[in-house]
Coordinates of N, CA, C and O in Angstrom, one line a residue:
P27 N 174.6 9.1 -5.2 CA 174.0 10.3 -4.9 C 173.6 11.1 -6.0 O 174.3 11.4 -6.9
P28 N 172.8 12.0 -5.8 CA 172.0 13.2 -7.0 C 172.9 14.2 -7.0 O 173.7 14.1 -6.3
L29 N 173.0 14.4 -8.2 CA 174.1 15.5 -8.5 C 173.4 17.0 -7.8 O 172.6 17.3 -7.8
L30 N 174.3 17.3 -7.1 CA 173.8 18.5 -6.2 C 173.9 19.9 -7.0 O 175.0 20.0 -8.1
L31 N 172.8 21.0 -7.0 CA 173.2 22.2 -7.9 C 174.3 22.8 -7.8 O 174.7 22.9 -6.6
P32 N 174.6 23.6 -8.9 CA 175.8 24.4 -8.4 C 175.4 25.6 -7.6 O 174.5 26.0 -7.4
R33 N 176.7 25.8 -7.1 CA 176.3 27.2 -6.1 C 177.3 28.1 -6.1 O 178.7 27.7 -6.3
P34 N 177.2 29.4 -6.3 CA 175.9 30.0 -6.8 C 175.9 29.3 -8.3 O 176.3 29.6 -9.0
I35 N 174.3 29.7 -8.7 CA 174.2 29.2 -10.1 C 174.6 30.8 -10.9 O 173.8 31.8 -10.2
I36 N 175.3 30.9 -11.7 CA 175.6 32.0 -12.5 C 174.6 31.8 -13.8 O 174.7 31.2 -14.5
P37 N 173.6 33.0 -13.9 CA 172.7 33.0 -14.9 C 173.8 33.5 -16.3 O 174.5 34.1 -16.0
P38 N 172.9 32.9 -17.2 CA 173.3 33.6 -18.4 C 173.1 34.7 -18.7 O 172.4 35.4 -18.2
I39 N 174.0 35.4 -20.1 CA 173.8 36.9 -20.3 C 173.0 36.6 -21.7 O 173.4 36.0 -22.4
M40 N 171.9 37.5 -21.4 CA 171.1 37.7 -22.6 C 171.7 38.2 -23.7 O 172.2 39.1 -23.7
P41 N 172.1 37.3 -25.2 CA 172.7 38.3 -26.2 C 171.8 39.5 -26.3 O 170.7 39.4 -26.5
P42 N 172.4 40.4 -27.0 CA 172.0 41.8 -27.0 C 171.2 41.6 -28.1 O 170.6 42.3 -28.6
R43 N 171.4 40.7 -29.1 CA 170.9 40.4 -30.5 C 169.7 39.5 -30.5 O 168.9 39.6 -31.6
A44 N 169.1 39.3 -29.2 CA 168.2 38.2 -29.2 C 167.0 39.0 -29.0 O 166.8 40.3 -28.6
E45 N 165.9 38.4 -30.0 CA 164.5 39.4 -30.6 C 163.4 38.5 -29.6 O 162.4 39.1 -29.6
K46 N 163.8 37.3 -29.3 CA 162.6 36.5 -28.4 C 163.4 35.5 -27.5 O 164.4 35.3 -27.3
S47 N 162.7 34.9 -26.5 CA 162.7 34.4 -25.6 C 163.4 32.7 -26.2 O 162.9 32.5 -27.3
G48 N 164.0 32.2 -25.8 CA 164.7 31.0 -25.9 C 165.4 30.1 -24.9 O 165.3 30.5 -23.8
H49 N 166.1 28.8 -25.5 CA 166.7 27.8 -24.6 C 167.7 27.1 -25.2 O 167.7 27.0 -26.4
C50 N 168.7 26.5 -24.3 CA 169.8 25.8 -24.7 C 170.1 24.4 -23.9 O 169.5 24.4 -22.8
K51 N 170.1 23.3 -24.9 CA 170.2 22.3 -23.6 C 171.7 22.1 -23.9 O 172.4 22.1 -25.0
V52 N 172.4 21.5 -23.0 CA 173.7 21.7 -22.6 C 174.3 20.5 -21.7 O 173.5 19.9 -21.0
K53 N 175.2 20.0 -22.2 CA 176.0 18.7 -21.8 C 177.3 18.8 -21.4 O 178.0 19.7 -22.2
F54 N 177.6 18.1 -20.2 CA 179.1 18.7 -19.8 C 179.6 17.4 -18.5 O 178.7 16.6 -18.4
D55 N 180.8 17.5 -18.5 CA 181.3 16.6 -17.3 C 181.6 17.3 -16.4 O 181.9 18.9 -16.6
V56 N 181.7 17.0 -15.1 CA 182.0 17.6 -13.8 C 183.2 16.8 -13.4 O 183.2 15.6 -12.9
S57 N 184.4 17.8 -13.0 CA 185.5 17.3 -12.3 C 185.6 16.8 -11.0 O 184.4 17.4 -10.4
P58 N 186.3 16.0 -10.6 CA 186.3 15.9 -8.9 C 186.1 17.1 -8.0 O 185.6 17.0 -7.0
E59 N 187.1 18.1 -8.4 CA 186.8 19.5 -7.9 C 185.3 19.9 -7.9 O 185.4 21.1 -7.4
G60 N 184.5 19.2 -8.6 CA 183.2 19.9 -8.8 C 183.2 21.1 -10.1 O 182.0 21.8 -10.2
Q61 N 184.0 21.2 -10.9 CA 184.2 22.1 -12.0 C 183.9 21.5 -13.4 O 184.2 20.5 -13.7
P62 N 182.8 22.0 -14.0 CA 182.5 21.8 -15.3 C 183.3 21.8 -16.2 O 184.4 22.6 -16.5
F63 N 183.5 20.6 -17.3 CA 184.5 20.8 -18.4 C 183.6 20.2 -19.4 O 182.8 19.5 -19.2
N64 N 184.6 20.0 -20.6 CA 183.9 19.3 -21.8 C 182.3 20.4 -22.2 O 181.5 19.3 -22.5
V65 N 182.0 21.4 -21.9 CA 180.9 22.0 -21.9 C 180.7 22.1 -23.6 O 181.1 22.8 -24.4
Q66 N 179.3 21.7 -23.8 CA 178.8 21.8 -25.3 C 177.4 21.9 -25.5 O 176.6 20.9 -24.6
T67 N 176.8 22.8 -26.3 CA 175.1 22.7 -26.3 C 175.2 21.7 -27.3 O 175.8 21.3 -28.4
T68 N 173.9 21.1 -26.6 CA 173.4 19.9 -27.9 C 172.2 20.5 -28.8 O 171.8 19.8 -29.9
Y69 N 171.6 21.4 -28.4 CA 170.1 21.9 -29.2 C 170.1 23.6 -28.2 O 170.2 23.5 -27.3
C70 N 169.9 24.4 -29.3 CA 169.6 25.8 -29.0 C 168.4 26.4 -30.0 O 168.2 26.1 -31.2
T71 N 167.4 26.8 -29.2 CA 166.5 27.5 -30.0 C 166.8 28.6 -31.1 O 166.2 28.7 -32.2
Q72 N 167.9 29.1 -30.7 CA 168.8 30.2 -31.6 C 170.1 29.8 -31.4 O 170.8 30.0 -30.2
S73 N 171.2 30.1 -32.3 CA 172.3 29.7 -32.4 C 173.0 30.9 -31.3 O 174.1 30.4 -30.6
L74 N 172.3 31.9 -31.6 CA 173.2 33.1 -31.0 C 172.9 32.6 -29.3 O 173.7 33.5 -28.0
F75 N 172.4 31.8 -28.7 CA 172.2 31.6 -27.2 C 173.6 30.5 -26.7 O 173.7 30.3 -25.9
S76 N 173.9 29.9 -27.8 CA 175.1 28.8 -27.7 C 176.2 29.4 -26.7 O 176.4 28.9 -25.5
R77 N 177.1 30.4 -27.0 CA 177.8 30.9 -26.8 C 177.5 31.2 -25.2 O 178.5 30.9 -24.0
A78 N 176.6 31.8 -24.6 CA 176.2 32.4 -23.7 C 175.9 31.2 -22.7 O 176.0 31.2 -21.5
S79 N 175.2 30.4 -23.0 CA 175.1 29.1 -22.3 C 176.3 28.3 -22.0 O 176.5 28.0 -20.7
T80 N 177.3 28.4 -22.8 CA 178.6 27.6 -22.4 C 179.1 28.1 -21.5 O 179.9 27.9 -20.6
K81 N 179.4 29.5 -21.6 CA 180.0 30.3 -20.8 C 179.6 30.3 -19.4 O 180.1 30.6 -18.3
S82 N 178.3 30.2 -18.9 CA 177.4 30.4 -17.9 C 177.9 29.2 -17.1 O 178.5 29.2 -16.0
V83 N 177.7 28.1 -17.8 CA 178.0 26.7 -17.3 C 179.0 26.5 -16.7 O 179.8 25.9 -16.1
Q84 N 180.4 27.0 -17.8 CA 181.6 27.0 -17.0 C 182.1 27.7 -15.8 O 183.2 27.1 -15.1
K85 N 181.3 28.4 -15.6 CA 181.4 29.6 -14.3 C 180.8 28.6 -13.0 O 180.9 28.9 -11.5
W86 N 180.0 27.7 -13.3 CA 179.4 26.5 -12.1 C 180.1 26.2 -11.3 O 181.2 25.6 -11.9
K87 N 179.9 25.7 -10.1 CA 180.9 25.0 -9.0 C 179.6 24.0 -8.4 O 178.8 24.3 -8.0
Y88 N 180.2 22.6 -8.6 CA 179.2 21.5 -8.1 C 179.8 21.1 -6.9 O 181.1 20.9 -6.8
N89 N 179.1 20.4 -6.0 CA 179.9 19.6 -4.8 C 179.9 18.2 -5.3 O 179.4 17.8 -6.2
P90 N 181.3 17.9 -4.7 CA 181.8 16.8 -5.2 C 181.2 15.5 -5.4 O 180.2 15.2 -4.3
K91 N 181.4 14.5 -6.3 CA 180.5 13.3 -6.2 C 181.9 12.3 -5.3 O 182.8 12.5 -5.6
I92 N 181.3 11.9 -4.3 CA 182.1 10.9 -3.1 C 181.8 9.3 -3.9 O 180.7 9.0 -3.6
V93 N 182.7 8.8 -3.9 CA 182.5 7.2 -4.1 C 184.1 6.6 -3.2 O 185.0 6.6 -3.5
D94 N 183.3 5.7 -2.5 CA 184.6 5.0 -1.4 C 185.4 6.3 -1.0 O 186.6 5.8 -0.6
G95 N 184.8 7.3 -0.7 CA 185.5 8.3 0.4 C 186.6 9.1 -0.5 O 187.2 10.3 -0.2
R96 N 186.4 9.0 -1.7 CA 187.2 9.8 -2.6 C 186.2 10.5 -3.6 O 185.1 9.9 -4.2
A97 N 186.8 12.0 -4.0 CA 186.1 12.9 -5.0 C 186.0 12.3 -6.5 O 187.4 11.9 -6.8
V98 N 185.4 12.1 -7.2 CA 185.2 11.1 -8.6 C 184.5 12.1 -9.7 O 183.7 13.0 -9.1
S99 N 185.1 11.9 -10.9 CA 184.2 13.0 -11.8 C 183.1 12.5 -12.4 O 182.7 11.6 -11.7
R100 N 182.1 13.3 -12.9 CA 180.8 12.9 -13.3 C 180.8 13.1 -14.9 O 181.3 14.1 -15.1
S101 N 180.4 12.2 -16.0 CA 180.1 12.5 -17.0 C 178.6 12.8 -17.5 O 177.7 11.9 -16.8
G102 N 178.4 13.1 -18.5 CA 177.2 13.3 -19.2 C 176.3 14.0 -18.5 O 174.7 14.0 -18.7
V103 N 176.5 14.9 -17.7 CA 175.6 15.7 -17.2 C 174.9 16.6 -18.1 O 175.4 17.4 -19.1
Q104 N 173.4 17.0 -17.9 CA 172.5 17.4 -19.1 C 171.6 18.3 -18.0 O 171.2 18.5 -16.9
T105 N 171.5 19.8 -18.9 CA 170.7 20.6 -18.4 C 170.1 21.4 -19.2 O 170.5 21.3 -20.6
R106 N 169.1 22.4 -19.1 CA 168.5 23.2 -20.0 C 168.7 25.0 -19.7 O 168.4 25.0 -18.5
I107 N 169.4 25.5 -20.2 CA 169.4 27.1 -20.1 C 168.5 27.8 -20.5 O 168.3 27.6 -21.9
R108 N 167.5 28.7 -20.0 CA 166.5 29.6 -20.2 C 167.0 30.9 -20.6 O 168.1 31.7 -19.6
F109 N 166.7 31.7 -21.7 CA 166.9 32.9 -22.0 C 165.4 33.7 -22.0 O 164.7 33.5 -22.6
D110 N 165.2 34.4 -21.0 CA 163.9 35.3 -21.1 C 164.0 36.1 -21.4 O 164.7 37.4 -20.8
L111 N 163.5 36.7 -22.2 CA 163.6 38.3 -22.9 C 162.8 39.2 -22.1 O 161.6 38.8 -21.9
K112 N 163.1 40.3 -22.0 CA 162.3 41.2 -21.1 C 161.8 42.8 -21.6 O 162.7 43.0 -22.4
D113 N 160.8 43.4 -21.2 CA 160.4 44.6 -21.9 C 161.3 45.3 -20.9 O 161.7 45.5 -20.1
E114 N 161.0 46.9 -21.1 CA 161.6 48.4 -20.9 C 161.6 48.2 -19.5 O 162.3 48.8 -18.6
R115 N 160.3 47.3 -18.9 CA 159.7 47.8 -17.3 C 160.4 46.4 -16.7 O 160.3 46.4 -15.5
G116 N 161.4 45.7 -17.3 CA 161.8 44.3 -16.7 C 160.8 43.3 -16.4 O 161.0 42.3 -15.9
R117 N 159.6 43.5 -17.6 CA 158.5 42.1 -17.3 C 159.0 41.1 -18.4 O 159.4 41.4 -19.6
T118 N 159.0 39.9 -18.2 CA 159.3 38.9 -18.9 C 158.3 38.7 -20.2 O 156.9 38.8 -19.7
L119 N 158.8 38.6 -21.1 CA 157.8 38.7 -22.2 C 157.1 37.3 -22.3 O 158.0 36.6 -22.2
P120 N 156.2 37.3 -23.0 CA 155.7 35.7 -23.4 C 156.4 34.8 -24.0 O 157.0 35.5 -25.4
T121 N 156.6 33.8 -23.8 CA 157.9 32.7 -24.6 C 156.9 32.3 -25.7 O 155.7 32.6 -25.7
P122 N 157.6 32.2 -26.9 CA 157.0 31.7 -28.0 C 156.5 30.5 -28.2 O 156.8 29.6 -27.3
K123 N 155.7 30.1 -29.1 CA 155.3 28.6 -28.9 C 155.9 27.8 -29.1 O 157.0 28.1 -29.9
G124 N 155.9 26.5 -28.5 CA 156.8 25.5 -28.3 C 157.9 25.6 -27.8 O 159.4 24.8 -28.0
Y125 N 158.3 26.5 -26.9 CA 159.5 27.1 -25.9 C 159.4 26.0 -24.9 O 158.9 25.2 -24.4

């Protein structure tokens, strides 16, 4: 069965030093209870997004994967975390080229 999205998705906190939008690719495992672990970033457009991405994913909760009536862990789950910089009015600034 497909990996169900975490509920609720905890958005990452934009690092205060960020000067432009960006993203991180994150890889992790999910315990039988639905808790992400072994969370690591595999690529970030800026290194300052890495910690915020990891902290966000660690707070997510997934529905368990059931095999033969038992909850089992998942490994190698991957996702991309976006960071959208906003102006003083709350409007998302255009993303840089290659985003």
